Amino acid sequence: MPALAAHALTRRFGSLTAVDRASFTIERGEIFGLLGPNGSGKSTMIRMLCGLLRPTSGEAEVDGIDVVRHPDLVKPRIGYMSQRFSLYRDLTVHENLQFYGQVYGLRGVRLRSRRAAVVELLGLADYLDRLAGLLSGGWQQRLALACALLHEPRVVFLDEPTAGIDPVARRQLWDLLFELSAAGTTFLVTTHYMDEAERCTQVAYLYLSRLVSCGKPADLKALPVVHPPQTRWLRLESPQSSRAYVLLQQTPGVLRATIFGEALHLLVEETLDAARLSAMLRAEGLSSTEPVAVEPSLEDVFVALTEEHAAERR
Amino acid sequence: MLHGLRAMVYKEAIQVRRDPATRIVFVVPVIQLLVFGYAIDTEVRHVPTVVFDADRRSASREFLSRFEATGVFTITGEAADPSGVRAAIVSGRAKVGILIPARFSDDLLHARAAQVQVLVDGSNNTIATQTLAAANGIALQAAAALLPARGLRAPIDLRPRVLFNENMESANFFVPGLVGIILQLTTVFLTAFSIVRERERGTMEQLMVTPVSRWALVLGKVLPFVAIGCIVSLVVLGLMVFLFHVPIQGNQALLLALSALFLVPSLGLGILISTIASNQAQAMQLGFLVMLPSVLLSGFMFPREEMPLVIYGLSCLLPVTYYIEILRGIILRGAGMADLWPQAAVLAVFAVVIFLGSTRRFHKRLA
C-alpha cells in the first residue's frame, strides 16, 4: 500500500482550474518534492491532500484512507506545516507543543515522552519558555516541524519549509527529513530550491495546474524531451556569462543555453565540436573554460518540460 | 464530538490573559459607565427654571427657594403671566416652569390643598423625569415644613404637566440599559476579533488539519468570552448599584440567568462577524454596524414607541432590545419571569437561531 495516491485529482475555483487531473503515487519513506512556479497549484494540491479542501473531482488516498470521504480519519495520521509560520505567537514553545499534543489526543505519559522526543530531535530544549513569536525564522520552522511531528504522523506535508531561512538551518532541516524518512515517515515537500529538489527521492513538476512530470530525478533527466537523441549536455564557465549566453544562443548546433551564475549549460548537437565553442568565445574577447560533458540539472529538466508543455497548449 | 475542547479552552485562556487588549476589556466598560452615567447626572443640575408667582407672599417665596436649594433648579427668570412661562419653555430659555396661584398662601393657611403647576420640557426624557421627581419631593417636604398641623392630606398638590413628549421614560432607565450595551459591545468584539485573528495569522488552517472537532473549535473560542462577559456584567451591575445607587428591585438570580441567555446571541453575532470579515479592521467596522443600531434603536437612548414603523421593526430584530427591556423590568420595576417571559422567549429564539446560524456559517467557511 503506497503512503499516498492521487488519481485525477482536480480542483476548480469558479472558472479557474487550480489543479487539473493530477495523478501520482508516493511510496512509504519517500521524500516527494512538488515543484512549480507560484500559482501553479502546489498549495491547493496540499490542501486537498490534507482534507482542508474538497476536490472538485478525482480521488486521493493518504495512508490507505480516502481523504475525500473521510477527511477526519486522515487528520490524525498526517502532519502539516504551512508556508507561513502559523503557530501561536503569543504562546511559548512549550505551550504550543502542549496544545498541539493535546489536540492530537496525546495525554499523560505519552504526551510527555513525545514532547521530550521532538524537543530533543529539533534541539528546542533551550527555547521552551520563549514566546514563539520571538523566535527567529529558522527556529520557528523547527517549532512548526516539532508540532507537526508530535503525534508521529505517517505522512507529513511541508509547504515551502525552507523559504526564508538561512542555508545552515536549511541543511539541518533536510538532514532531519532524511533521518525521519529512513525511519519510515513519508514527506511531501514543496520547494523553489533546485538543490532541494535534487535530494528528493521523487519529484513532480506542476505547471499551469497540470502535473507535467513526475519521477526520480535521474529518470527525469533521461527523458527524451530533456535529452533528445543525438544531443549532449555541456557545461562551461565564463566570468562574462551573460554575453557568452547571447553569443552561444546564436551559434549553430547549440539547441538550448541556460545560465547558472558563471556557468552555462548547453544542449548541443552530438556532432558539434566542443572545443570550437570556447575558441569562438575567446575570439570574441571573452574568457571561457573548456566545455565538459554534464548531466542536465533538474532546472534544465523543468525548463525543457515547461517549453514542451507550453508548445502543446498552443 | 468535542474532541480537543479542553485544550482549546486552556490555550484560549492563556492567550486572553496575555493579550494586552484584555485589560482594556475590563477598563473600558467601567470608563463607559462612569462617563455615560455621570454625563446624565450632571445634566440634571441647574436646570433653567422660570416661575410665575401670583401669590408673592412668604410662603410662596419659601416654597420657591426650596427648589433652588436642591441644586437641581436654577430660577433664571420670572414671567409676568402664565403664558410667559410656557413661552419661555417653548423658546428653550427654560426647561421647567413653576406656576403658583394667588391663593397659595391662603390655601395653606386654611389647610386646603394648595395647587401648584409644574411644566416640564419633555423633549429631554432624562431632565424631565429627574426634575419631576425632584419637584415632587420638594412639594412633599415643603408641605411638612410649611404646615405645623399634622394629619392633613396632600396640602401641596403638585400638578405636573409634561410638554412635547407625553410618553416619557425614566432617567434611571439609562444606566440599566447601559449594562446591556456594554455587555454586547464586549462580547461581540472580543469574539469576532479572536476568531478573525486566528484566521489572519494562519493558525486556523493549522487547527483544521488537526483532529480537533468543529464544535470544540467554536466552543473553545467562545467559552473564555462567556467567562469574561459574566465578569464584565457583574462589574457593571455592581457599579450601577453602588456608584449610581440604582438598586435591583427584582430577583438578582433571574437577572443573571437572563444575562447569561443574552450572551449566547451576542457571541453568535461575534462569530457571524468573524465569518464575514477577513481581517481585524473589517471586523471592527462590522462590529460598529451592529453596535450603532444597538445603541440608537434598541430603546436604550430613544423610546421605541415613537420610532417610525420601519425603524421600530428593525429594533425588533436586535437581541439587545429585549435584554434592555428585561434589565429595566427587573432592576427598576421589580418585574419577574411572569412579566418578562415574552422577552425571554424572544431572546431564547434569537439565541438558538443566531448561534446555530453563525456556527453553521463558521463551519462552512472552514470547509
Coordinates of C-alpha atoms in Angstrom, one line a residue, chain A residues 165-278:
Chain A
I165 CA 15.6 30.6 6.4
D166 CA 19.4 30.6 6.4
P167 CA 21.4 28.0 4.5
V168 CA 22.7 26.2 7.6
A169 CA 19.2 25.8 9.0
R170 CA 18.1 24.6 5.6
R171 CA 20.8 22.0 5.5
Q172 CA 19.9 20.8 9.1
L173 CA 16.2 20.6 8.2
W174 CA 17.0 18.4 5.2
D175 CA 19.3 16.2 7.3
L176 CA 16.4 15.7 9.7
L177 CA 14.0 14.8 6.9
F178 CA 16.4 12.1 5.6
E179 CA 16.7 10.7 9.2
L180 CA 12.9 10.6 9.6
S181 CA 12.2 9.2 6.2
A182 CA 14.7 6.4 6.8
A183 CA 12.6 5.6 9.9
G184 CA 9.5 5.3 7.6
T185 CA 7.9 8.7 7.6
T186 CA 6.8 9.9 4.2
F187 CA 7.2 13.5 3.3
L188 CA 5.6 15.6 0.6
V189 CA 7.6 18.8 0.3
T190 CA 7.1 21.9 -1.9
T191 CA 10.1 24.0 -2.7
H192 CA 11.6 26.5 -5.1
Y193 CA 15.2 25.4 -4.5
M194 CA 16.6 23.1 -7.2
D195 CA 19.3 21.7 -4.9
E196 CA 16.5 20.6 -2.5
A197 CA 14.6 19.0 -5.4
E198 CA 17.8 17.1 -6.4
R199 CA 17.7 15.5 -2.9
C200 CA 14.1 14.2 -3.2
T201 CA 13.5 10.6 -4.0
Q202 CA 10.8 11.6 -6.4
V203 CA 9.9 15.0 -7.9
A204 CA 6.8 16.2 -9.6
Y205 CA 6.6 19.4 -11.6
L206 CA 3.3 21.4 -11.7
Y207 CA 2.9 23.9 -14.4
L208 CA -0.3 25.8 -15.1
S209 CA -2.3 23.5 -12.8
R210 CA -1.0 20.4 -14.7
L211 CA 1.4 17.8 -13.3
V212 CA 3.8 17.8 -16.3
S213 CA 6.2 15.3 -15.0
C214 CA 6.8 13.0 -12.1
G215 CA 9.6 10.6 -11.3
K216 CA 13.0 10.1 -9.9
P217 CA 15.4 13.0 -10.7
A218 CA 17.7 10.6 -12.7
D219 CA 14.8 9.3 -14.7
L220 CA 13.5 12.8 -15.5
K221 CA 17.0 13.8 -16.7
A222 CA 16.9 10.9 -19.2
L223 CA 13.5 11.9 -20.6
P224 CA 13.7 12.3 -24.4
V225 CA 12.4 15.8 -24.2
V226 CA 15.3 16.7 -21.9
H227 CA 17.9 14.7 -23.6
P228 CA 16.9 14.2 -27.3
P229 CA 18.8 11.6 -29.4
Q230 CA 22.0 12.8 -31.0
T231 CA 22.5 15.6 -28.4
R232 CA 24.6 16.0 -25.3
W233 CA 24.8 18.5 -22.4
L234 CA 27.9 20.6 -21.9
R235 CA 28.9 22.9 -19.2
L236 CA 31.4 25.8 -19.5
E237 CA 32.3 28.7 -17.2
S238 CA 32.9 32.3 -18.1
P239 CA 33.0 35.4 -15.9
Q240 CA 31.1 37.2 -18.7
S241 CA 28.4 34.5 -18.8
S242 CA 25.5 36.7 -19.9
R243 CA 27.4 38.0 -23.0
A244 CA 28.6 34.4 -23.7
Y245 CA 25.0 33.3 -23.4
V246 CA 23.9 35.7 -26.1
L247 CA 26.6 34.6 -28.4
L248 CA 26.1 30.9 -27.8
Q249 CA 22.4 31.1 -28.4
Q250 CA 23.1 32.3 -31.9
T251 CA 25.7 29.6 -32.6
P252 CA 24.5 26.9 -35.0
G253 CA 24.4 23.5 -33.3
V254 CA 23.5 24.9 -29.9
L255 CA 19.9 23.9 -29.1
R256 CA 19.5 25.4 -25.7
A257 CA 21.5 27.5 -23.2
T258 CA 20.9 28.3 -19.6
I259 CA 22.9 30.4 -17.2
F260 CA 23.8 29.3 -13.7
G261 CA 25.8 32.2 -12.3
E262 CA 29.2 32.0 -14.1
A263 CA 28.3 28.6 -15.5
L264 CA 26.4 27.8 -18.7
H265 CA 24.5 24.6 -19.5
L266 CA 24.2 23.9 -23.2
L267 CA 22.3 21.3 -25.1
V268 CA 24.2 20.8 -28.3
E269 CA 24.1 18.5 -31.3
E270 CA 26.3 15.5 -30.8
T271 CA 28.4 16.4 -33.8
L272 CA 29.3 19.8 -32.6
D273 CA 32.9 20.2 -31.7
A274 CA 33.0 21.4 -28.1
A275 CA 36.5 22.9 -28.4
R276 CA 35.2 25.3 -31.1
L277 CA 32.7 26.9 -28.7
S278 CA 35.4 28.1 -26.3

